[in-house]
mmCIF file of C-alpha atoms in Angstrom:
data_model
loop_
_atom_site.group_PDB
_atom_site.id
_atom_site.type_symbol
_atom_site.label_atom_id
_atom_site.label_comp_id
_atom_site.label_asym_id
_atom_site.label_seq_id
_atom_site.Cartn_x
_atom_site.Cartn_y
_atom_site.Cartn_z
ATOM 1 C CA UNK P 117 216.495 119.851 241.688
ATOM 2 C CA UNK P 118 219.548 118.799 240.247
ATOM 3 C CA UNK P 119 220.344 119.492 236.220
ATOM 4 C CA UNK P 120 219.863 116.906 234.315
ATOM 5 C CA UNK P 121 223.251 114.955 233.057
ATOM 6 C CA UNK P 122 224.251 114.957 229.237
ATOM 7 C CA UNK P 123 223.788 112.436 227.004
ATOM 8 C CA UNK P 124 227.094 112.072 225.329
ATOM 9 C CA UNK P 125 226.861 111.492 221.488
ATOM 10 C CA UNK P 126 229.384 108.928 219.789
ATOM 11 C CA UNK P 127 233.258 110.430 218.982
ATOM 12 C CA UNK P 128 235.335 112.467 221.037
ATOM 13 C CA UNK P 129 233.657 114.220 223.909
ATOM 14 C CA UNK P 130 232.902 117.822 223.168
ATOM 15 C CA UNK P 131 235.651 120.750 223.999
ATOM 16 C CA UNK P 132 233.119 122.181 226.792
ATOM 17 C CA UNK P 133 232.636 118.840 228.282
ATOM 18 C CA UNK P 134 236.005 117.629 227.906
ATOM 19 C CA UNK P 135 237.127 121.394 230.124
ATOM 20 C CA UNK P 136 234.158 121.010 232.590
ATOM 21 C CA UNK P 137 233.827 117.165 233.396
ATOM 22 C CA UNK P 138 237.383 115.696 232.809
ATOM 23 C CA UNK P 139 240.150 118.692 232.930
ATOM 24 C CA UNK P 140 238.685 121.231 235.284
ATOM 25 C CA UNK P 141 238.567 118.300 238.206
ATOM 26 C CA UNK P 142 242.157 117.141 237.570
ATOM 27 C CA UNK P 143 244.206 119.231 240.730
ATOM 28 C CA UNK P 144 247.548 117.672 241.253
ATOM 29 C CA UNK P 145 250.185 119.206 239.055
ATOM 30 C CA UNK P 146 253.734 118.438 239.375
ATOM 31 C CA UNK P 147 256.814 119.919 238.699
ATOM 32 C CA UNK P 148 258.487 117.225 236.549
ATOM 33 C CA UNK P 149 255.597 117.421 234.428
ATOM 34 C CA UNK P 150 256.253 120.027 232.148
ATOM 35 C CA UNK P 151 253.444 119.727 229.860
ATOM 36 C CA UNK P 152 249.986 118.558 230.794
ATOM 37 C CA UNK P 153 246.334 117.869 230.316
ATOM 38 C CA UNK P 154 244.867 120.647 227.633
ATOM 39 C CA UNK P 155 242.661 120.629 225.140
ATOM 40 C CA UNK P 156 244.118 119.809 221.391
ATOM 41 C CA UNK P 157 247.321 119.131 223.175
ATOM 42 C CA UNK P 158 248.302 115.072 221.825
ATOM 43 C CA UNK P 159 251.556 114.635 224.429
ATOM 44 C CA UNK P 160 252.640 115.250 227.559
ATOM 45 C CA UNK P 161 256.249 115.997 228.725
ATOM 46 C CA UNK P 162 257.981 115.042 231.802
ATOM 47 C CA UNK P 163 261.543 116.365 233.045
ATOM 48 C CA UNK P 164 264.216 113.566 233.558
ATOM 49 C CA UNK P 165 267.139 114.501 235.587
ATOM 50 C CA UNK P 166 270.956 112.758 234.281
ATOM 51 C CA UNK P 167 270.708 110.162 236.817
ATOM 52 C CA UNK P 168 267.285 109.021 236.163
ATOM 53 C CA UNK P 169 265.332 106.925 234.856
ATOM 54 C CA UNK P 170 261.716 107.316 233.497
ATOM 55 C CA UNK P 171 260.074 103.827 233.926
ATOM 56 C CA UNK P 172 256.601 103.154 232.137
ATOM 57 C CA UNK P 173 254.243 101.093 232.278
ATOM 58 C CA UNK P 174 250.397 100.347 230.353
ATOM 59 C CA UNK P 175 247.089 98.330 231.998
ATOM 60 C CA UNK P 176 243.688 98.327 230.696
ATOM 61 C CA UNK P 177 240.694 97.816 233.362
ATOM 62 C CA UNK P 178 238.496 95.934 232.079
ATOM 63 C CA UNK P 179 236.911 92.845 234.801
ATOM 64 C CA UNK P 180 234.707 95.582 236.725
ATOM 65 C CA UNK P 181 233.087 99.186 236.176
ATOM 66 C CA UNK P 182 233.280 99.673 240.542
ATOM 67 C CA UNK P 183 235.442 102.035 241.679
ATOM 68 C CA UNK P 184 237.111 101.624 238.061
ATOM 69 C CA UNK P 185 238.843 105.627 238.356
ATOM 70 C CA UNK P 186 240.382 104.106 241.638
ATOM 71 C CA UNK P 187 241.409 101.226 240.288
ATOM 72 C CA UNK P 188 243.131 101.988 237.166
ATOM 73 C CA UNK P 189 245.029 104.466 239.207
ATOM 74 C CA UNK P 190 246.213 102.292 241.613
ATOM 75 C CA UNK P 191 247.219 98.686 239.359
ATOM 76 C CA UNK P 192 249.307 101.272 237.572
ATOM 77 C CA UNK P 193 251.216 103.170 240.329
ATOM 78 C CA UNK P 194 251.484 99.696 242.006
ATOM 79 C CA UNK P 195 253.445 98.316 238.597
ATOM 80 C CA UNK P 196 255.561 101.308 238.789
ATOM 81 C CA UNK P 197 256.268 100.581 242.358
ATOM 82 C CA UNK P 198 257.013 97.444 242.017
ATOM 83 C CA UNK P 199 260.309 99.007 239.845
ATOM 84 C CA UNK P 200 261.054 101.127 243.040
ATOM 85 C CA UNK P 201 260.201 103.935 241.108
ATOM 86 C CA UNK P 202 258.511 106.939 242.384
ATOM 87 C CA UNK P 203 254.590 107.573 240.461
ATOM 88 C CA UNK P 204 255.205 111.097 238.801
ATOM 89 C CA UNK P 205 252.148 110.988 236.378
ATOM 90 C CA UNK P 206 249.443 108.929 233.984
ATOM 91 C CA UNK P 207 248.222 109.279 230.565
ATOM 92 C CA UNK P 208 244.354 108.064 230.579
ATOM 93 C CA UNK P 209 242.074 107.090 227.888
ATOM 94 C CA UNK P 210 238.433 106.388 228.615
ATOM 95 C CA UNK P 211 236.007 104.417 226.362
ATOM 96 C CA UNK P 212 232.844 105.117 227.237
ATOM 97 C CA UNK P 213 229.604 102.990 225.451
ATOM 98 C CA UNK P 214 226.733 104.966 223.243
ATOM 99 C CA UNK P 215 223.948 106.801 225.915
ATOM 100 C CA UNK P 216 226.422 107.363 228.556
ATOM 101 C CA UNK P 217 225.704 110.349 230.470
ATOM 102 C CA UNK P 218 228.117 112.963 231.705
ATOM 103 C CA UNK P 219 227.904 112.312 235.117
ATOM 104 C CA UNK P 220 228.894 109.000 234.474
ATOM 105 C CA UNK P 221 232.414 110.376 233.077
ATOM 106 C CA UNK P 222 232.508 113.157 235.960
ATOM 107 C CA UNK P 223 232.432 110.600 238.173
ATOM 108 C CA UNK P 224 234.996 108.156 236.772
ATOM 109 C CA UNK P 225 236.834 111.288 236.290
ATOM 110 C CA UNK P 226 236.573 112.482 239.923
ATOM 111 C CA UNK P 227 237.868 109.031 241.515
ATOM 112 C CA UNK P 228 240.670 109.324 239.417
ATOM 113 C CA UNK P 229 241.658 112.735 240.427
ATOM 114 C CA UNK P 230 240.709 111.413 244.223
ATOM 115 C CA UNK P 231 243.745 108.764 244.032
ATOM 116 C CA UNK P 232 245.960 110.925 242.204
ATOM 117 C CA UNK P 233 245.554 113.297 245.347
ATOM 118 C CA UNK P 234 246.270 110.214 247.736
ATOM 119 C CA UNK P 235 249.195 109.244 245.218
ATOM 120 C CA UNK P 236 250.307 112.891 244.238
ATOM 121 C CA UNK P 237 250.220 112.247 240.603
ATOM 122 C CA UNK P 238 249.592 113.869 237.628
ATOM 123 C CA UNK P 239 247.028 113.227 235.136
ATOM 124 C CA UNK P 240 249.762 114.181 232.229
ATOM 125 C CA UNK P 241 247.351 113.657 229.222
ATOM 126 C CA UNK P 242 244.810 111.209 227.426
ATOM 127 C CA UNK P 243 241.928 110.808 225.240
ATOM 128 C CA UNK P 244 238.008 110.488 225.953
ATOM 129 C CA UNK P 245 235.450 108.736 223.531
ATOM 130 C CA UNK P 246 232.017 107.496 223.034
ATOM 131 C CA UNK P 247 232.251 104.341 221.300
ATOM 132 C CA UNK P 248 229.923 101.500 220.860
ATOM 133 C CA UNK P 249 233.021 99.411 220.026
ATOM 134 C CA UNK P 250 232.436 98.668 224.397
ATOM 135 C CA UNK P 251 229.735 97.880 226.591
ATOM 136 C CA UNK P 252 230.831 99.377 229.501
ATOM 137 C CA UNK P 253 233.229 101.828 230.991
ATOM 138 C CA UNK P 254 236.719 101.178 229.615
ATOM 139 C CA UNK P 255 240.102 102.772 231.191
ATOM 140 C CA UNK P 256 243.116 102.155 229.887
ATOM 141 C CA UNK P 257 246.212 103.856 231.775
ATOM 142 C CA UNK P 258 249.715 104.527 230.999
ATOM 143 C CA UNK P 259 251.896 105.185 234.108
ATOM 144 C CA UNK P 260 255.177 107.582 234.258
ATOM 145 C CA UNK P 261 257.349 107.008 237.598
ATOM 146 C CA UNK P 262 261.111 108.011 237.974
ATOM 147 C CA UNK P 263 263.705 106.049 240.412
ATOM 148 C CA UNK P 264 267.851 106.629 240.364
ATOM 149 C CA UNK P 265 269.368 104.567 237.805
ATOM 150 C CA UNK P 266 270.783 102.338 240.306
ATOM 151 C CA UNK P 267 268.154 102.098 242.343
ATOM 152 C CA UNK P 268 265.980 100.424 239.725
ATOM 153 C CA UNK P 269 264.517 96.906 240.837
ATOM 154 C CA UNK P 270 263.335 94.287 238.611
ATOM 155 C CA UNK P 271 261.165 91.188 239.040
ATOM 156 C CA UNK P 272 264.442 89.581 237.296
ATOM 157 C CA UNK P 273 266.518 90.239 240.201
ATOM 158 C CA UNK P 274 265.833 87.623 242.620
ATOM 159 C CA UNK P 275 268.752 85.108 243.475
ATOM 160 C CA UNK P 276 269.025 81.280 244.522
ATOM 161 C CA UNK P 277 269.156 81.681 248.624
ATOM 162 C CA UNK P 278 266.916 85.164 249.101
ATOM 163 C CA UNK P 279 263.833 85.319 251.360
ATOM 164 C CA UNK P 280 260.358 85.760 249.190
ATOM 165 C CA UNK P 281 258.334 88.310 251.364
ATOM 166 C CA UNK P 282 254.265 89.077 250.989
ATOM 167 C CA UNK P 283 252.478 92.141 251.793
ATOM 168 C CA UNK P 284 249.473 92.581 253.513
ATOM 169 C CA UNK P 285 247.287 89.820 252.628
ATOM 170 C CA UNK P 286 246.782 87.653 249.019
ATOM 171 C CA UNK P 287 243.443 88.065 247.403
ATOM 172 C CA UNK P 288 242.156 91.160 248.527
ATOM 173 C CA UNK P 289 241.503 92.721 244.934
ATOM 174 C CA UNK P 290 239.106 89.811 243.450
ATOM 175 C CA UNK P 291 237.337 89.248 247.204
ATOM 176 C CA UNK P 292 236.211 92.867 246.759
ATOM 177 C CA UNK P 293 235.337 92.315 243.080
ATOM 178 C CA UNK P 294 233.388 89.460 243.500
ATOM 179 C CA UNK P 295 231.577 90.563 246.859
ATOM 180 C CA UNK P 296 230.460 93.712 244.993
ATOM 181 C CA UNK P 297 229.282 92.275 242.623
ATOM 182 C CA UNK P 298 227.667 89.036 244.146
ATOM 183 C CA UNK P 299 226.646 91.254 247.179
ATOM 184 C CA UNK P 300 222.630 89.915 247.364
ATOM 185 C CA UNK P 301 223.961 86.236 246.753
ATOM 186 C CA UNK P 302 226.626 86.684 249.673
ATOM 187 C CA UNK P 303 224.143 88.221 251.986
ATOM 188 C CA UNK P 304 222.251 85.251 251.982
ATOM 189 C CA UNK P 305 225.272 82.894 253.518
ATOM 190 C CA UNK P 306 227.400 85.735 255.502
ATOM 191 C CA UNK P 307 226.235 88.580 258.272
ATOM 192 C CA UNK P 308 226.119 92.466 256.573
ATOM 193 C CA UNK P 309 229.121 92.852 258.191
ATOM 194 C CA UNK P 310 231.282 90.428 256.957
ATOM 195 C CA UNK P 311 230.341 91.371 253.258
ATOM 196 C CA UNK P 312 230.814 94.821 253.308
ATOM 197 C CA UNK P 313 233.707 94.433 254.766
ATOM 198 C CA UNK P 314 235.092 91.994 252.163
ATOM 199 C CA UNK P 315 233.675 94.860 249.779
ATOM 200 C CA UNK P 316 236.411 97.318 251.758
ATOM 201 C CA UNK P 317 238.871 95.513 250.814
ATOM 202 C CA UNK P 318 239.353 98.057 247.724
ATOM 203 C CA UNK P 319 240.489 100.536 249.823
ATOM 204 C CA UNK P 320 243.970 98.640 250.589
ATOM 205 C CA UNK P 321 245.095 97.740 247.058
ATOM 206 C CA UNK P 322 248.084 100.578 246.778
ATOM 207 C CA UNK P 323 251.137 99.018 247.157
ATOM 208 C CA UNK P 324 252.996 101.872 246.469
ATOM 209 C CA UNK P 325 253.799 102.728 249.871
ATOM 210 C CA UNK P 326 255.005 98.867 250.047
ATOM 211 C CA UNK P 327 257.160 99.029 246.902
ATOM 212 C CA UNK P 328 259.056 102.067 247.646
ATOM 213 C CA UNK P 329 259.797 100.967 251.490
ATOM 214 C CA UNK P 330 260.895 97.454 250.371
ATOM 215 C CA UNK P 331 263.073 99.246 247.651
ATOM 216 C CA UNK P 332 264.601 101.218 250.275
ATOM 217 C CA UNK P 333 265.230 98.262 252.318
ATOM 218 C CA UNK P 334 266.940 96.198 250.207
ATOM 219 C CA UNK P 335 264.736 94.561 247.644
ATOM 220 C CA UNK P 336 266.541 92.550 245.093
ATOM 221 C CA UNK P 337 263.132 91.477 242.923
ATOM 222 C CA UNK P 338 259.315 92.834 242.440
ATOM 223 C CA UNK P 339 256.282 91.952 241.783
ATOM 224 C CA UNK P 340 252.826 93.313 242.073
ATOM 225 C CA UNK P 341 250.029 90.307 243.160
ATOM 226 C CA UNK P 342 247.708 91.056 240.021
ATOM 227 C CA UNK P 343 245.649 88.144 237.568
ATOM 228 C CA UNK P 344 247.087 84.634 238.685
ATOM 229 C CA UNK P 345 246.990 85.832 242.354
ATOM 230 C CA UNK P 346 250.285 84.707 244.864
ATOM 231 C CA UNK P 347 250.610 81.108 242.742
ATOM 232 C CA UNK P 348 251.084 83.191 239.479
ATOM 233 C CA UNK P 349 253.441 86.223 240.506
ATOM 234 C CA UNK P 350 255.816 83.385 242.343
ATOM 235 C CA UNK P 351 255.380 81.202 239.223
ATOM 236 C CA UNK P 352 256.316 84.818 237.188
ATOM 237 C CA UNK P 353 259.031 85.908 239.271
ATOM 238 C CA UNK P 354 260.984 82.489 239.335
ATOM 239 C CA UNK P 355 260.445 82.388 235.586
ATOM 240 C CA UNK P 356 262.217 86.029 235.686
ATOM 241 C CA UNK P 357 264.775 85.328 237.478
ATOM 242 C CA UNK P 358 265.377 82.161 236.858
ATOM 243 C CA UNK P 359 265.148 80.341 240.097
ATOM 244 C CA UNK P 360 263.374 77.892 241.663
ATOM 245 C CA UNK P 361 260.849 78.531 245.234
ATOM 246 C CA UNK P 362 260.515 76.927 248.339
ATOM 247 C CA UNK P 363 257.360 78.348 249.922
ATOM 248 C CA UNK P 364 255.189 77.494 252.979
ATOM 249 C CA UNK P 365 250.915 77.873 252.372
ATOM 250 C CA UNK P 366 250.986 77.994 255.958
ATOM 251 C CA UNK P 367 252.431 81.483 256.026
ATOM 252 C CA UNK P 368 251.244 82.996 253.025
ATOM 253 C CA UNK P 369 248.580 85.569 254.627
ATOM 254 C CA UNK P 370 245.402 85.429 253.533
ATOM 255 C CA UNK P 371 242.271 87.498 255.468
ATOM 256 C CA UNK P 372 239.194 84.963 256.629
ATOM 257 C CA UNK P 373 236.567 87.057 254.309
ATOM 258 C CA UNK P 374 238.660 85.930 251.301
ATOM 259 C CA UNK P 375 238.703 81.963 252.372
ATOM 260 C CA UNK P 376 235.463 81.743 253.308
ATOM 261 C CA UNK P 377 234.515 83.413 250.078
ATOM 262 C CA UNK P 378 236.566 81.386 247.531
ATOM 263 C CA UNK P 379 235.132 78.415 249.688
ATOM 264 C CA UNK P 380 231.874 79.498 248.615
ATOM 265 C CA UNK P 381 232.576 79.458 244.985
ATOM 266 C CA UNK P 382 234.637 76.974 245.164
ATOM 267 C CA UNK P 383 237.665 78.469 243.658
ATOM 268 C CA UNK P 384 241.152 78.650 244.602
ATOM 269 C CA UNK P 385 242.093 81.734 246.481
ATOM 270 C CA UNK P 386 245.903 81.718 245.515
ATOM 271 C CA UNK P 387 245.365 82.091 242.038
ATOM 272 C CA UNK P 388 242.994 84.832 242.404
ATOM 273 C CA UNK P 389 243.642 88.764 241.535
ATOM 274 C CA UNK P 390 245.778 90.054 244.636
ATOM 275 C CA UNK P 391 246.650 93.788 243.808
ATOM 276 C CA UNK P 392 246.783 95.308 246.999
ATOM 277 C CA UNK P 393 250.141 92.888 247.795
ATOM 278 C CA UNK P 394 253.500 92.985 246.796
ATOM 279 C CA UNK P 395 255.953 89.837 246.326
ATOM 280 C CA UNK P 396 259.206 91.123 247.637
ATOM 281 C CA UNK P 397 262.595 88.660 246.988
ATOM 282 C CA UNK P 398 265.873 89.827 249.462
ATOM 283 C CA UNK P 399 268.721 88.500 250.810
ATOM 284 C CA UNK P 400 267.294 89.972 254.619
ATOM 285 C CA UNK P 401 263.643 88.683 254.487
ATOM 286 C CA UNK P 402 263.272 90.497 258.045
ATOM 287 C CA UNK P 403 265.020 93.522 257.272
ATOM 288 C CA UNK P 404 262.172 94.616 254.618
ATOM 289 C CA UNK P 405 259.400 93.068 256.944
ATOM 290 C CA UNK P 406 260.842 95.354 259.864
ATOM 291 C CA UNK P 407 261.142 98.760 257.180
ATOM 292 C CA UNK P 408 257.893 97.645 256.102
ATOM 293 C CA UNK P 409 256.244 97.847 259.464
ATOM 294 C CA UNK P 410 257.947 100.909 260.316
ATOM 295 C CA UNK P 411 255.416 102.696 257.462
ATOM 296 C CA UNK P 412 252.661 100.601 258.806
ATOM 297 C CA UNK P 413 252.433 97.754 256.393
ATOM 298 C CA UNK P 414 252.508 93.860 257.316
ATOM 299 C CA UNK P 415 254.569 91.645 255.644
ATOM 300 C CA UNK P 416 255.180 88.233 255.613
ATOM 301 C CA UNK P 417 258.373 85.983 255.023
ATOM 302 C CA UNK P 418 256.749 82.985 252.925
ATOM 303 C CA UNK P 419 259.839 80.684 252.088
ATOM 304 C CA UNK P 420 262.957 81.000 249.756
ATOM 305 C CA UNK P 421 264.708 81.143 246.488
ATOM 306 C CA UNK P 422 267.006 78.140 245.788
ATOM 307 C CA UNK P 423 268.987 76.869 242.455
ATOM 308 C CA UNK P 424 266.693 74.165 241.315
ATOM 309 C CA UNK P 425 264.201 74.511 238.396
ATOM 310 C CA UNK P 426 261.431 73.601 240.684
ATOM 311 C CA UNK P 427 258.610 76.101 241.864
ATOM 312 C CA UNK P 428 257.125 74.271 245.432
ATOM 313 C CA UNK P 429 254.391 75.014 247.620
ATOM 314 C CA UNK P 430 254.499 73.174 250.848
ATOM 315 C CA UNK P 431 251.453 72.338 252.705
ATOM 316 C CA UNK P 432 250.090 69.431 255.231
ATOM 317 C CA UNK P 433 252.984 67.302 254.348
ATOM 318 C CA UNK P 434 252.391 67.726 250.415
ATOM 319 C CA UNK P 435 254.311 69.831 247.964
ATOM 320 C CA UNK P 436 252.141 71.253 245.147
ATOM 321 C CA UNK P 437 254.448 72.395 241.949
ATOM 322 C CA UNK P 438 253.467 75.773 240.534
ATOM 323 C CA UNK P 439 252.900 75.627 236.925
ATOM 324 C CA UNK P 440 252.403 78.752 234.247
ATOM 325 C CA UNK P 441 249.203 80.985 235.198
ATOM 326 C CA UNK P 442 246.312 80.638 233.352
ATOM 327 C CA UNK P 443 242.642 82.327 233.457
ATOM 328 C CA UNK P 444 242.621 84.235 236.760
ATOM 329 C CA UNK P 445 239.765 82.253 239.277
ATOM 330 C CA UNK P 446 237.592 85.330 239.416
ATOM 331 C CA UNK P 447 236.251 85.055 235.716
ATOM 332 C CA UNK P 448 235.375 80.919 237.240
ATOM 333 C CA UNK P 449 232.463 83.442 239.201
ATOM 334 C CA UNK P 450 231.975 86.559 236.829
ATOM 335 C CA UNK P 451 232.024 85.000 233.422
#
């Protein structure tokens, strides 16, 4: 029989459950990181070298409770990525709501330690607490990468004349999201198969591997695919960099679980949450599609940069004109 979880009272999570369900499974440790996870320690310390730079960034997860250790792993290390920079560590606070049991925060605990493993990141420090200031589950992740100072890339950096370049395919991150969650509604319209694959798709939303590559190759610009989906990240990078787009719908690559899906609900799958793909801008469009395919990614050349103030997406003989992101199309079918 297995023991019976812990009810965790509101405040910070006890010292012994703190040591046994949130430090004790944390494994990777690296040597930049010269000060970790401990109890009553309130900061972490990482090593900079003279010719580096720490870059940082801060997400909170708060659209789904699936997979949510994996996730708020991964949207972070992808934003660091998307800088070029290498993921060295995270700081990670977790809300939890009143009557949560300790398996619960084992668990959440355990998938992050699982894709710091895959990632080889630290878990450098954080905070835990029962709260019924939430409802659910809430992570909120601070990300520490390092890249050479000169290295650095920027979603600022794009230029009128480069070649805007996709990863793997658009949408991924809210088809998963909304088949999990919608699973029994789903199965009614599509085979098993089709579902739980759509449901899979959370296993493909690193783009750290995609980020560092296209850094490597060349990259002039960045941007992780997050809330606004492809239509909002070109929208945000053109803003950046001040530029104007030229892109083709046609090549934009998209899987047929995410258009059949969006079809369903009727929402646009462009403007849905894409982590999982990268929006690369470079002056050799092929060159990062060939370095990217040498680590096993696909990548896409989707159109250009030019030096008008317009924002285009061309399709059947129409141009649509990207305007600011709003609401991301997911919450249209989650509330």
């Amino acid at each position: 029989m297995s023991k019976k979880s812990v009810i965790l009272e509101p405040g910070k999570v006890p010292e012994r459950i703190l040591k046994r369900s949130v430090i004790s499974p944390l494994t990777v440790k690296r040597p930049e990181v010269i000060l970790g996870s401990g109890v009553g320690e309130d900061c972490g310390a990482v090593a900079c070298e003279p010719d580096e730079v720490l870059v940082m960034s801060t997400d909170p997860i708060t659209g789904t409770a699936i997979d949510i250790g994996h996730l708020a792993v991964d949207i972070t290390a992808n934003d660091l990525a998307s800088a070029g920079a290498e993921p060295v560590g995270i700081l990670l606070t977790v809300m939890l709501p009143p009557q949560s049991e300790e398996e619960e925060l084992k668990t959440i605990i355990t998938e992050v330690n699982a894709s710091c493993v895959r990632l080889n990141l630290s878990v450098i420090g954080g905070h835990t607490e029962v709260t019924d200031a939430v409802t659910r589950p809430l992570l909120s992740v601070t990300g520490v990468g390092k890249v050479k100072r000169d290295a650095m890339v920027t979603t600022s950096g794009a230029k009128p004349g480069m070649d805007l370049v996709v990863t793997k395919w658009v949408g991924l991150e809210g088809t998963s999201i909304i088949t999990a969650k919608k699973k029994d509604e789903l199965l009614s319209r599509f085979p098993k198969e089709f579902v739980e694959n759509a449901i899979g798709f959370n296993s493909m939303l690193s783009v750290v591997k995609d980020g560092l590559a296209a850094a490597r190759a060349g990259a002039a610009a960045m941007h992780d695919v997050t809330e606004g989906g492809i239509f909002g990240a070109l929208w945000e990078m053109g803003e950046a960099s001040d530029v104007g787009l030229s892109v083709d719908i046609e090549k934009i690559p998209i899987k047929q679980e995410t258009v059949e899906i969006c079809d369903f609900y009727n929402i646009d799958p462009y403007c849905l949450i894409s982590s999982g793909s990268m929006l690369i801008a470079a002056p050799n469009g092929a060159r990062i599609v060939d370095a990217l395919a040498e680590e096993g990614i696909s990548a896409t050349v989707i159109g250009h940069t030019d030096d008008s103030t317009q924002r285009a997406v061309h399709y059947d003989g129409q141009t649509r004109y990207l305007k600011p992101p709003v609401a991301d199309e997911f919450h249209r079918v989650l509330g």
